[in-house]
mmCIF file of C-alpha atoms and ligand atoms in Angstrom:
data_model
loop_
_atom_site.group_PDB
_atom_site.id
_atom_site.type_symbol
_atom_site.label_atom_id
_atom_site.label_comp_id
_atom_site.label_asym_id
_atom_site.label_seq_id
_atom_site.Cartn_x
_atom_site.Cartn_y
_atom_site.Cartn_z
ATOM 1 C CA UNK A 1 -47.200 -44.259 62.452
ATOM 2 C CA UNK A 2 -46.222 -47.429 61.228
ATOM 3 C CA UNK A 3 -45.998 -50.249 63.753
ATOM 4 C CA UNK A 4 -44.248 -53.666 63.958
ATOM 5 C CA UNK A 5 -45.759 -56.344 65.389
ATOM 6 C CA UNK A 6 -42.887 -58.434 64.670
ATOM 7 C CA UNK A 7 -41.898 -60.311 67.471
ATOM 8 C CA UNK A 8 -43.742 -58.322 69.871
ATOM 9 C CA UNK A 9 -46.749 -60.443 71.515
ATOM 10 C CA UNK A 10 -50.152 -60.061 71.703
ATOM 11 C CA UNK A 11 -50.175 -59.003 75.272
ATOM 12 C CA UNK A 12 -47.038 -56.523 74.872
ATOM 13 C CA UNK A 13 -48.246 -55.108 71.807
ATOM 14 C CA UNK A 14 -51.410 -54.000 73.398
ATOM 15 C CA UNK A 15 -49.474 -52.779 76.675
ATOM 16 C CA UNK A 16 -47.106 -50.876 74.567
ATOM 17 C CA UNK A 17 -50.357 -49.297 72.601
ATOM 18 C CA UNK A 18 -51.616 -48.192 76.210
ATOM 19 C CA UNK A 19 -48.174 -46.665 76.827
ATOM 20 C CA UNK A 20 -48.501 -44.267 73.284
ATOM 21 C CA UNK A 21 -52.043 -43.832 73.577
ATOM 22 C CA UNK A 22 -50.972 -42.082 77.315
ATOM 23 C CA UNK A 23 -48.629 -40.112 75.992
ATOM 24 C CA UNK A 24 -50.479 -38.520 73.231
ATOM 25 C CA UNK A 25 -52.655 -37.717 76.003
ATOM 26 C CA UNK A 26 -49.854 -36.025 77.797
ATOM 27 C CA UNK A 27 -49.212 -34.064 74.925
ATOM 28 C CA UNK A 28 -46.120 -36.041 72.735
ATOM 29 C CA UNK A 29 -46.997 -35.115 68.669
ATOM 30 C CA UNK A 30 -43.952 -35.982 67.075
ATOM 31 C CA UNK A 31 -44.681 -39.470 65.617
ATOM 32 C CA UNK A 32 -40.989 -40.664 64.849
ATOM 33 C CA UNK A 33 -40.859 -40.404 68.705
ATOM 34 C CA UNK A 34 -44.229 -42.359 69.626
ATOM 35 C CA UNK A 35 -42.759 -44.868 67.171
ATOM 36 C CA UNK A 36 -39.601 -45.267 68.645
ATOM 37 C CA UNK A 37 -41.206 -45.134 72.334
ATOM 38 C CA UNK A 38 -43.697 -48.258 70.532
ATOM 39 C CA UNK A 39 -40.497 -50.449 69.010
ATOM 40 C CA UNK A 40 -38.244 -50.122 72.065
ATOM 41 C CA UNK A 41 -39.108 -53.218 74.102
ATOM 42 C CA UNK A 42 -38.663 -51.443 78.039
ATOM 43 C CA UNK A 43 -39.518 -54.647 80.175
ATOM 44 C CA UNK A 44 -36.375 -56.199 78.829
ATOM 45 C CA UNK A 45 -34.189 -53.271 80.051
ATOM 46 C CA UNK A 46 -35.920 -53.599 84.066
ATOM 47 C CA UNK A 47 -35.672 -56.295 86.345
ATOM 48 C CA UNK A 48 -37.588 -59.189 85.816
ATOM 49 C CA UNK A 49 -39.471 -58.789 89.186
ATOM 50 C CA UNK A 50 -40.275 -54.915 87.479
ATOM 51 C CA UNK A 51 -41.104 -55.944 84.205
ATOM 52 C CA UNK A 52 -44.932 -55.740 84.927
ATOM 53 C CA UNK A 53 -44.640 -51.615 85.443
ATOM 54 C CA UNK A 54 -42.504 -51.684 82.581
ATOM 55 C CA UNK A 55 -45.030 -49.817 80.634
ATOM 56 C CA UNK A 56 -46.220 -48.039 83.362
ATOM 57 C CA UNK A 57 -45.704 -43.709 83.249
ATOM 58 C CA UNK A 58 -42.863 -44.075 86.623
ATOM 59 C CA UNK A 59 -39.456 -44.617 86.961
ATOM 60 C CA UNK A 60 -38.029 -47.535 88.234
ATOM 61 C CA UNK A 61 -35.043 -48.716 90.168
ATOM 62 C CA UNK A 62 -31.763 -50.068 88.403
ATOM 63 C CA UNK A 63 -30.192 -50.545 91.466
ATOM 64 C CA UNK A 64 -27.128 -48.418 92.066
ATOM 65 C CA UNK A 65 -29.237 -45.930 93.244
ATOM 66 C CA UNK A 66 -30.233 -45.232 89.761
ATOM 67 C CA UNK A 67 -33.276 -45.511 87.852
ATOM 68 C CA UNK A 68 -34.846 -45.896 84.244
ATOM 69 C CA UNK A 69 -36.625 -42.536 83.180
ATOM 70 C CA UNK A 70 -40.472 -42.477 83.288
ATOM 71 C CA UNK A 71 -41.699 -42.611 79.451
ATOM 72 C CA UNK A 72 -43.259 -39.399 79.602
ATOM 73 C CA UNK A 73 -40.024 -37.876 80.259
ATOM 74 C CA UNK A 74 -38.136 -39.927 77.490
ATOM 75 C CA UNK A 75 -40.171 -39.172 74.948
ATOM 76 C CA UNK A 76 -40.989 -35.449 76.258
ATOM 77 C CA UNK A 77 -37.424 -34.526 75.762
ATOM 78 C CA UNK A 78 -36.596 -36.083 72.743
ATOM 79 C CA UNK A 79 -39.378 -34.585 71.420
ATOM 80 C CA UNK A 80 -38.147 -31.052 72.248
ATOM 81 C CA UNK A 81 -34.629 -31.957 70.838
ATOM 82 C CA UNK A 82 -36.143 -32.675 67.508
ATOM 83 C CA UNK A 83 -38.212 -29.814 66.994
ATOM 84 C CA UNK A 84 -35.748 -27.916 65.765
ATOM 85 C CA UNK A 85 -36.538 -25.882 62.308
ATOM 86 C CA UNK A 86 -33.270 -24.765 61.424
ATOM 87 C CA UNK A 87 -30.929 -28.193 61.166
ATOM 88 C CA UNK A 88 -32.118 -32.048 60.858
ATOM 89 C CA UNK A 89 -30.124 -33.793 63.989
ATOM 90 C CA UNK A 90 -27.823 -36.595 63.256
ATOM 91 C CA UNK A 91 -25.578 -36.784 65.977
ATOM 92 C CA UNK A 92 -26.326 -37.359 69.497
ATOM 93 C CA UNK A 93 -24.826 -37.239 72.675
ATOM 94 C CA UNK A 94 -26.440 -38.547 75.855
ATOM 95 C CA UNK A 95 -25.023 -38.313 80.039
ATOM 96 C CA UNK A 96 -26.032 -40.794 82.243
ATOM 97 C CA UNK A 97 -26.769 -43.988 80.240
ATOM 98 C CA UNK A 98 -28.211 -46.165 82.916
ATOM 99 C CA UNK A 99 -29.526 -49.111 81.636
ATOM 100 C CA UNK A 100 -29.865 -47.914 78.279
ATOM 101 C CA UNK A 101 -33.139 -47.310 77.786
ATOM 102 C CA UNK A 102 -33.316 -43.725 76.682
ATOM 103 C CA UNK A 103 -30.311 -44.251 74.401
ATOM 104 C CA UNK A 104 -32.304 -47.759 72.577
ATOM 105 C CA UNK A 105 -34.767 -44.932 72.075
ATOM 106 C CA UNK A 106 -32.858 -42.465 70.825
ATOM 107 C CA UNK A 107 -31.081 -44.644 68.166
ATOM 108 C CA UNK A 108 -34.388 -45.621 66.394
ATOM 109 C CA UNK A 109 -34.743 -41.706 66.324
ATOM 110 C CA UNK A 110 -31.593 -40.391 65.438
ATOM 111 C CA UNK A 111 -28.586 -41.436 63.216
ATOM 112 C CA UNK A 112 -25.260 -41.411 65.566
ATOM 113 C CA UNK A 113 -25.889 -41.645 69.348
ATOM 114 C CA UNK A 114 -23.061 -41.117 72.011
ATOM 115 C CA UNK A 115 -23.771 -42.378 75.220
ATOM 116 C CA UNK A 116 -21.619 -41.618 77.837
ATOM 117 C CA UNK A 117 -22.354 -43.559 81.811
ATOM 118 C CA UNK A 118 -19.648 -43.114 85.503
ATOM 119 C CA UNK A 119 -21.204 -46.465 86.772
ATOM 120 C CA UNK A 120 -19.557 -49.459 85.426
ATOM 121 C CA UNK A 121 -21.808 -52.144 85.949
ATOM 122 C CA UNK A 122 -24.557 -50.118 84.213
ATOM 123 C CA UNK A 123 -22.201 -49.298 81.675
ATOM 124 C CA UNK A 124 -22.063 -52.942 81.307
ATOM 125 C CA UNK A 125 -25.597 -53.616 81.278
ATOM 126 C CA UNK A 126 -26.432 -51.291 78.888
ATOM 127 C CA UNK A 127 -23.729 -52.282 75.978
ATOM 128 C CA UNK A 128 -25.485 -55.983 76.787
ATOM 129 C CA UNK A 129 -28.643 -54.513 76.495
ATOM 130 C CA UNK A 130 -27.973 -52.690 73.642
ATOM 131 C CA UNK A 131 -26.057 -55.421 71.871
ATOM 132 C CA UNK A 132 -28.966 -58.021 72.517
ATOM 133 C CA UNK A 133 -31.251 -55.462 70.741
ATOM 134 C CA UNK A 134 -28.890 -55.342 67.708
ATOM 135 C CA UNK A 135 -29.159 -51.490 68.099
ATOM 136 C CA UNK A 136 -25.672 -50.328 66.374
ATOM 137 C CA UNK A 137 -25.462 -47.075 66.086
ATOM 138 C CA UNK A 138 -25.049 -46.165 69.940
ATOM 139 C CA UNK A 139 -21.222 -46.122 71.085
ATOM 140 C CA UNK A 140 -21.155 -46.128 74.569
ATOM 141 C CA UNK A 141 -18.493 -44.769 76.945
ATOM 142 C CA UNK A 142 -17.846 -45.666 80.426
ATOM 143 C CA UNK A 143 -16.605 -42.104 81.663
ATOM 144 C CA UNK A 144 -18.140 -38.748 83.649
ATOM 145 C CA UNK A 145 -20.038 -37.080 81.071
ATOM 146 C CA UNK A 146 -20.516 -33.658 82.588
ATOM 147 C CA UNK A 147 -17.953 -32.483 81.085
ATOM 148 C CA UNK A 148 -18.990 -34.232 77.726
ATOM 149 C CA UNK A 149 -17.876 -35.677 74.776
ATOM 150 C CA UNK A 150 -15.398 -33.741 73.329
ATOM 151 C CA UNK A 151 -13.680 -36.452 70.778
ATOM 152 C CA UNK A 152 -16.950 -36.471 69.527
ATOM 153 C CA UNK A 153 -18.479 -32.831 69.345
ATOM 154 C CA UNK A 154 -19.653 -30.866 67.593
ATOM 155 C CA UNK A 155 -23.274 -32.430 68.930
ATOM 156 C CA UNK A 156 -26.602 -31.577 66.773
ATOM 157 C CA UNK A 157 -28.022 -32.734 70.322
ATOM 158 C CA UNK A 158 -26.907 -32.761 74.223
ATOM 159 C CA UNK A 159 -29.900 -34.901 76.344
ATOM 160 C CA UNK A 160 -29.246 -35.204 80.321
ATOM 161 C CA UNK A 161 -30.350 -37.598 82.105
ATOM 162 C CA UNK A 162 -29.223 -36.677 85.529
ATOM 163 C CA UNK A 163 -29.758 -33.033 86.885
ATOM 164 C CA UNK A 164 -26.435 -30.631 87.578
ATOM 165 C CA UNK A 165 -26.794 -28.115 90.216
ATOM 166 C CA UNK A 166 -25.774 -25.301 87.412
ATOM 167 C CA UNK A 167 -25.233 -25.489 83.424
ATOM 168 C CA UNK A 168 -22.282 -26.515 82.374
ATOM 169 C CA UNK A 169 -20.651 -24.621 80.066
ATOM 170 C CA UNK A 170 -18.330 -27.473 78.634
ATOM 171 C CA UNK A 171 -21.765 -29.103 77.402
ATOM 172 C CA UNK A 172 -22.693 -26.351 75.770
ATOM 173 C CA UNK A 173 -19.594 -25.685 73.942
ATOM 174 C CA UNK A 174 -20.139 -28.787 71.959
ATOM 175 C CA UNK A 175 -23.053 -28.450 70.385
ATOM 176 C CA UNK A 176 -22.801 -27.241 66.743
ATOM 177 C CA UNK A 177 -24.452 -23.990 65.812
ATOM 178 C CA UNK A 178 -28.123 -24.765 65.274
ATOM 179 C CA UNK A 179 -27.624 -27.348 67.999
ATOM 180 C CA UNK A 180 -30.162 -27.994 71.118
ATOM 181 C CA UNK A 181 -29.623 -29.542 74.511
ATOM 182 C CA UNK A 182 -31.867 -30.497 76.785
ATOM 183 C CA UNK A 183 -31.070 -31.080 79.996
ATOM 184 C CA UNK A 184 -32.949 -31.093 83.653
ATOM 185 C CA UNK A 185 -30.986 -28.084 86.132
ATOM 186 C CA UNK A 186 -31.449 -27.303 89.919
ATOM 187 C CA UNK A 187 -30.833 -28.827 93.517
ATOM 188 C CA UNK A 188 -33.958 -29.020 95.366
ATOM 189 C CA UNK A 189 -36.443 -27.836 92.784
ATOM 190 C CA UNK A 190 -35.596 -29.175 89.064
ATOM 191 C CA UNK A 191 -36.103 -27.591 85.889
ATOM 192 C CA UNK A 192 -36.255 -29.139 82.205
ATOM 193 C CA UNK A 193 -34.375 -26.507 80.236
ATOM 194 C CA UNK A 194 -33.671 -26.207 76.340
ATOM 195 C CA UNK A 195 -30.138 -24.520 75.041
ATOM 196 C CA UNK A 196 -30.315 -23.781 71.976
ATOM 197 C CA UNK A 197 -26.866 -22.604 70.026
ATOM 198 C CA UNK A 198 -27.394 -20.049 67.636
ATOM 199 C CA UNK A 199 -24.493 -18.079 65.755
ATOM 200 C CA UNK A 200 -23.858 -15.273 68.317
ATOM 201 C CA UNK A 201 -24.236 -17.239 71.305
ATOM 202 C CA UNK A 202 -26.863 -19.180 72.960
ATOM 203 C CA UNK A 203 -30.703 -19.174 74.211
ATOM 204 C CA UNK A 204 -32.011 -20.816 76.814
ATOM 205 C CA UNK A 205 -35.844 -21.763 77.818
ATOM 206 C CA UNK A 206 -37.356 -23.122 80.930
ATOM 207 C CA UNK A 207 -39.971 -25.392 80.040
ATOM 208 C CA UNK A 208 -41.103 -27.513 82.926
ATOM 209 C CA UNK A 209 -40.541 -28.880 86.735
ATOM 210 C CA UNK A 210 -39.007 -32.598 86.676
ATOM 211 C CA UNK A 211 -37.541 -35.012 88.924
ATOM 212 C CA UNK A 212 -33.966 -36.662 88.165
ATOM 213 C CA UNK A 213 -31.286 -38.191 89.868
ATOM 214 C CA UNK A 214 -28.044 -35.430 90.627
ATOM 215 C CA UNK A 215 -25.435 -35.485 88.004
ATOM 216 C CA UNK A 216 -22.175 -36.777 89.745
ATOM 217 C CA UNK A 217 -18.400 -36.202 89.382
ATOM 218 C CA UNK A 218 -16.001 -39.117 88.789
ATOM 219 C CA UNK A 219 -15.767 -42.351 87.541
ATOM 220 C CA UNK A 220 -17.181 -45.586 89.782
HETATM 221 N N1 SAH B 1 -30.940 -42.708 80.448
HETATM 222 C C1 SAH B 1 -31.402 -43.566 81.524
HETATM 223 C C2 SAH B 1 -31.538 -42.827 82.830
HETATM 224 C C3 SAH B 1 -30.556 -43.293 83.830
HETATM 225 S S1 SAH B 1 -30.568 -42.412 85.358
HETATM 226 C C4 SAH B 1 -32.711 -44.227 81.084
HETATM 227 O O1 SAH B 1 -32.857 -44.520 79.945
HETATM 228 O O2 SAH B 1 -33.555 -44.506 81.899
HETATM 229 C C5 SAH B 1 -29.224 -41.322 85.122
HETATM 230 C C6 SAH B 1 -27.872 -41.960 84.956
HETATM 231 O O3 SAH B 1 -26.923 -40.891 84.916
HETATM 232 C C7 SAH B 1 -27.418 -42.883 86.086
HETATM 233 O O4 SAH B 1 -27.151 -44.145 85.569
HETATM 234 C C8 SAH B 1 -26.159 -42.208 86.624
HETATM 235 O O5 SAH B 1 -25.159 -43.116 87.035
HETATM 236 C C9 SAH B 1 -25.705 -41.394 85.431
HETATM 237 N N2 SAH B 1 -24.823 -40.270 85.738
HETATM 238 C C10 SAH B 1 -24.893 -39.368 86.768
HETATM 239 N N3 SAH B 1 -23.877 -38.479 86.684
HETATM 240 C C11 SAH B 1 -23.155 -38.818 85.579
HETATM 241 C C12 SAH B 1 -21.963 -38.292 84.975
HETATM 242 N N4 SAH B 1 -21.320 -37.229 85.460
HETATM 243 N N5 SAH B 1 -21.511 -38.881 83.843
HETATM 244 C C13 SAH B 1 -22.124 -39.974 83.311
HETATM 245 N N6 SAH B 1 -23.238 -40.516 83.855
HETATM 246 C C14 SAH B 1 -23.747 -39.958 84.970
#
């Protein structure tokens, strides 16, 4: 791994070091994504009152009810959308924005990223966000997302980051053969699932329990 200490101070740098080092203890491998999780600053996409938990493995509130995935989580499931052997991924599509975060991640990681967020103001946030970072290659929509993207499909990659009561079958329509989503699924109890698209139809794996905020209808 090849890391840039550009810009990034003393103090961060070693914080951020403490966040990979935990999550090659909880099990991440792929190194484009401990990388990515290294680069992407997250204490400038909290609060300032947050920002010393940034690194921290929890999730934090962005108001709106809403709050920034834990890093394990990130980087779990981005992880699982890359380890596909049959097709590189290029293009991305992500539901539920919030802040941004994820999708910062995501574009160090993968080519095209589609981004797709009902809450204005965080819609908002995370284009400023975004922009400040000079990340480019992450078009954000301010729309509901669970029934996707479908100007933009086919998708090498569907990521969820809010959980829907059932999978949706819209989602999985537009991912291109070859294609993986991952996506958390369930009411009271939530599951992290992976669909995977193959020529005759699809194939889906539970992999573990997880916590997210409900998917929601509607714009707001
Ligand atoms: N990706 C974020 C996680 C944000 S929490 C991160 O990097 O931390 C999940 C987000 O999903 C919330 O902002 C919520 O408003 C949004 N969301 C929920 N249902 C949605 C829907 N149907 N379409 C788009 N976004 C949705």
């Amino acid at each position: 791994m090849t890391l840039r200490h550009n810009g990034i101070g003393m103090t961060s740098a070693r914080t951020r070091l403490r966040m990979i080092e935990r999550l090659r203890d909880q099990g991440i491998r792929d190194e484009a994504v401990l990388a990515a999780m290294y680069e992407v600053p997250r204490h400038l996409f909290v609060d300032e009152a947050l920002a010393s938990r940034a690194y921290d493995d929890v999730s934090l509130p962005i108001n709106y009810e809403q709050t920034i995935s834990q890093p394990y989580i990130v980087a779990r499931m981005i992880e699982v959308l890359r380890a596909s052997s049959t097709r590189p991924i290029r293009r991305v599509l992500e539901v539920g924005t919030g802040c941004g975060y994820q999708a910062a991640v995501l574009a160090h990681v993968f080519h095209e990223v589609y981004s797709m967020e009902r809450i204005a103001p965080l819609y908002e946030r995370a284009r400023k966000n975004l922009a400040e970072l000079k990340i480019n290659n992450v078009v954000v929509h301010h729309a509901d997302g669970s029934a996707g993207l479908s100007q933009g499909a086919p998708f090498d990659g569907i990521i969820l980051a809010a959980a829907a009561p059932v999978m949706s079958a819209a989602l999985r329509e537009q991912l291109a053969i070859g294609g993986r989503m991952v996506l958390p699924m369930g009411r009271q109890e939530q599951w992290l699932y992976l669909v995977e698209r193959e020529a005759r139809g699809f194939c889906e794996s539970r992999l573990e329990t997880v916590k997210f905020v409900p998917l929601l209808m509607g714009k707001a």
